[in-house]
Coordinates of C-alpha atoms in Angstrom, one line a residue:
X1341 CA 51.3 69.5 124.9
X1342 CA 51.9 73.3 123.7
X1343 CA 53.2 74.3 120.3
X1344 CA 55.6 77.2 119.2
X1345 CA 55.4 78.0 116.5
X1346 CA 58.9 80.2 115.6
X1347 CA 58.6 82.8 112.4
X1348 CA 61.6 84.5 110.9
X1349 CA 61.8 88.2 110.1
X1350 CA 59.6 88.6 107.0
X1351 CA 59.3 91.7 104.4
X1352 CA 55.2 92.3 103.3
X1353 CA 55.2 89.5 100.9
X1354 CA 56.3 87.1 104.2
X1355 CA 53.8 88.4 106.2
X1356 CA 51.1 87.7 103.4
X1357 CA 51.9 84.4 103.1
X1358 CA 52.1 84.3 107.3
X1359 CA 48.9 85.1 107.3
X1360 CA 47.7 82.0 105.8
X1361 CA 50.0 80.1 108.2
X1362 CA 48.7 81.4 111.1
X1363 CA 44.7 80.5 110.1
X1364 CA 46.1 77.0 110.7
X1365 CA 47.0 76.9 114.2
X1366 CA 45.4 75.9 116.9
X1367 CA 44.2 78.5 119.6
X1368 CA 46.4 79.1 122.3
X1369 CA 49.3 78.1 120.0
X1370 CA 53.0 80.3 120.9
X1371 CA 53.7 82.5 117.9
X1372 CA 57.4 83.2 118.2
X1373 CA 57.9 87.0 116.5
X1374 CA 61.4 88.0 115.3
X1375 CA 59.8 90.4 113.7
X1376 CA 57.9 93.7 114.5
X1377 CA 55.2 93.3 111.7
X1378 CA 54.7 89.6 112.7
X1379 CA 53.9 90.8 116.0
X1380 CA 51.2 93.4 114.9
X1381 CA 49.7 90.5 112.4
X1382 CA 49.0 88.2 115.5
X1383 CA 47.9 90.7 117.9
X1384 CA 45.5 92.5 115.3
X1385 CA 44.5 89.6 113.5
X1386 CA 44.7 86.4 115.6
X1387 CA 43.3 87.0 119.0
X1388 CA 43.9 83.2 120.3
X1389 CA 47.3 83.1 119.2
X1390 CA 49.7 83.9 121.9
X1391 CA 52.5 86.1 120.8
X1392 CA 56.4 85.6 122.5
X1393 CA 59.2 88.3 121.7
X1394 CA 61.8 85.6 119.8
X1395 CA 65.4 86.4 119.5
X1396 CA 65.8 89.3 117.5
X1397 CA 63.0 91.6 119.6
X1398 CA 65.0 91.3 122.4
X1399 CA 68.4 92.6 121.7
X1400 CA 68.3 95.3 123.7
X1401 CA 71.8 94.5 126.0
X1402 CA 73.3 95.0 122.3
X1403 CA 72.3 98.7 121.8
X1404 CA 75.2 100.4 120.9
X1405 CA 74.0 103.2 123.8
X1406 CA 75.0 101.1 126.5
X1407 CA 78.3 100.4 128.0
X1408 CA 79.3 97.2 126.5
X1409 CA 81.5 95.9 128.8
X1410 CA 79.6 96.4 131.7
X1411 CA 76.8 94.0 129.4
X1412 CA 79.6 91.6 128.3
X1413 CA 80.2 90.6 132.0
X1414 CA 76.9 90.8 132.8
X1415 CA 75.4 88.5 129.7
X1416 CA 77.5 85.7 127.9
X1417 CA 77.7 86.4 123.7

């Protein structure tokens, strides 16, 4: 059985306390990353967690730089 383990976006005290979190995991554990500095905290400083782009990394179909509606047909809101 895997485990993801989903994080939220965090300001430097989050991550902190993250931190402390993520020493409790097993290796080879998901670490869902809404959150740029989450991502760098488990790819610098927990080599056996695996990190997955969540939600909020991967909003790029929302970029205000690309034609919407062509998006909005493409992807459902």
């Amino acid at each position: 059985m895997t485990f993801s383990f989903a994080t939220p976006m965090l300001a430097d005290k989050g991550i902190a306390q993250l931190a402390k979190l993520l020493g409790l995991l097993p290796a080879q554990c998901e670490v869902v990353c809404n959150d740029f500095g989450v991502l760098r905290l488990v790819t610098q400083g927990f080599h056996g967690l695996q990190p997955v782009a969540g939600r909020q990394l991967c909003k790029m179909i929302k970029d205000p730089r690309l034609p919407s509606a062509d998006w909005a047909k493409a992807i459902p809101p």
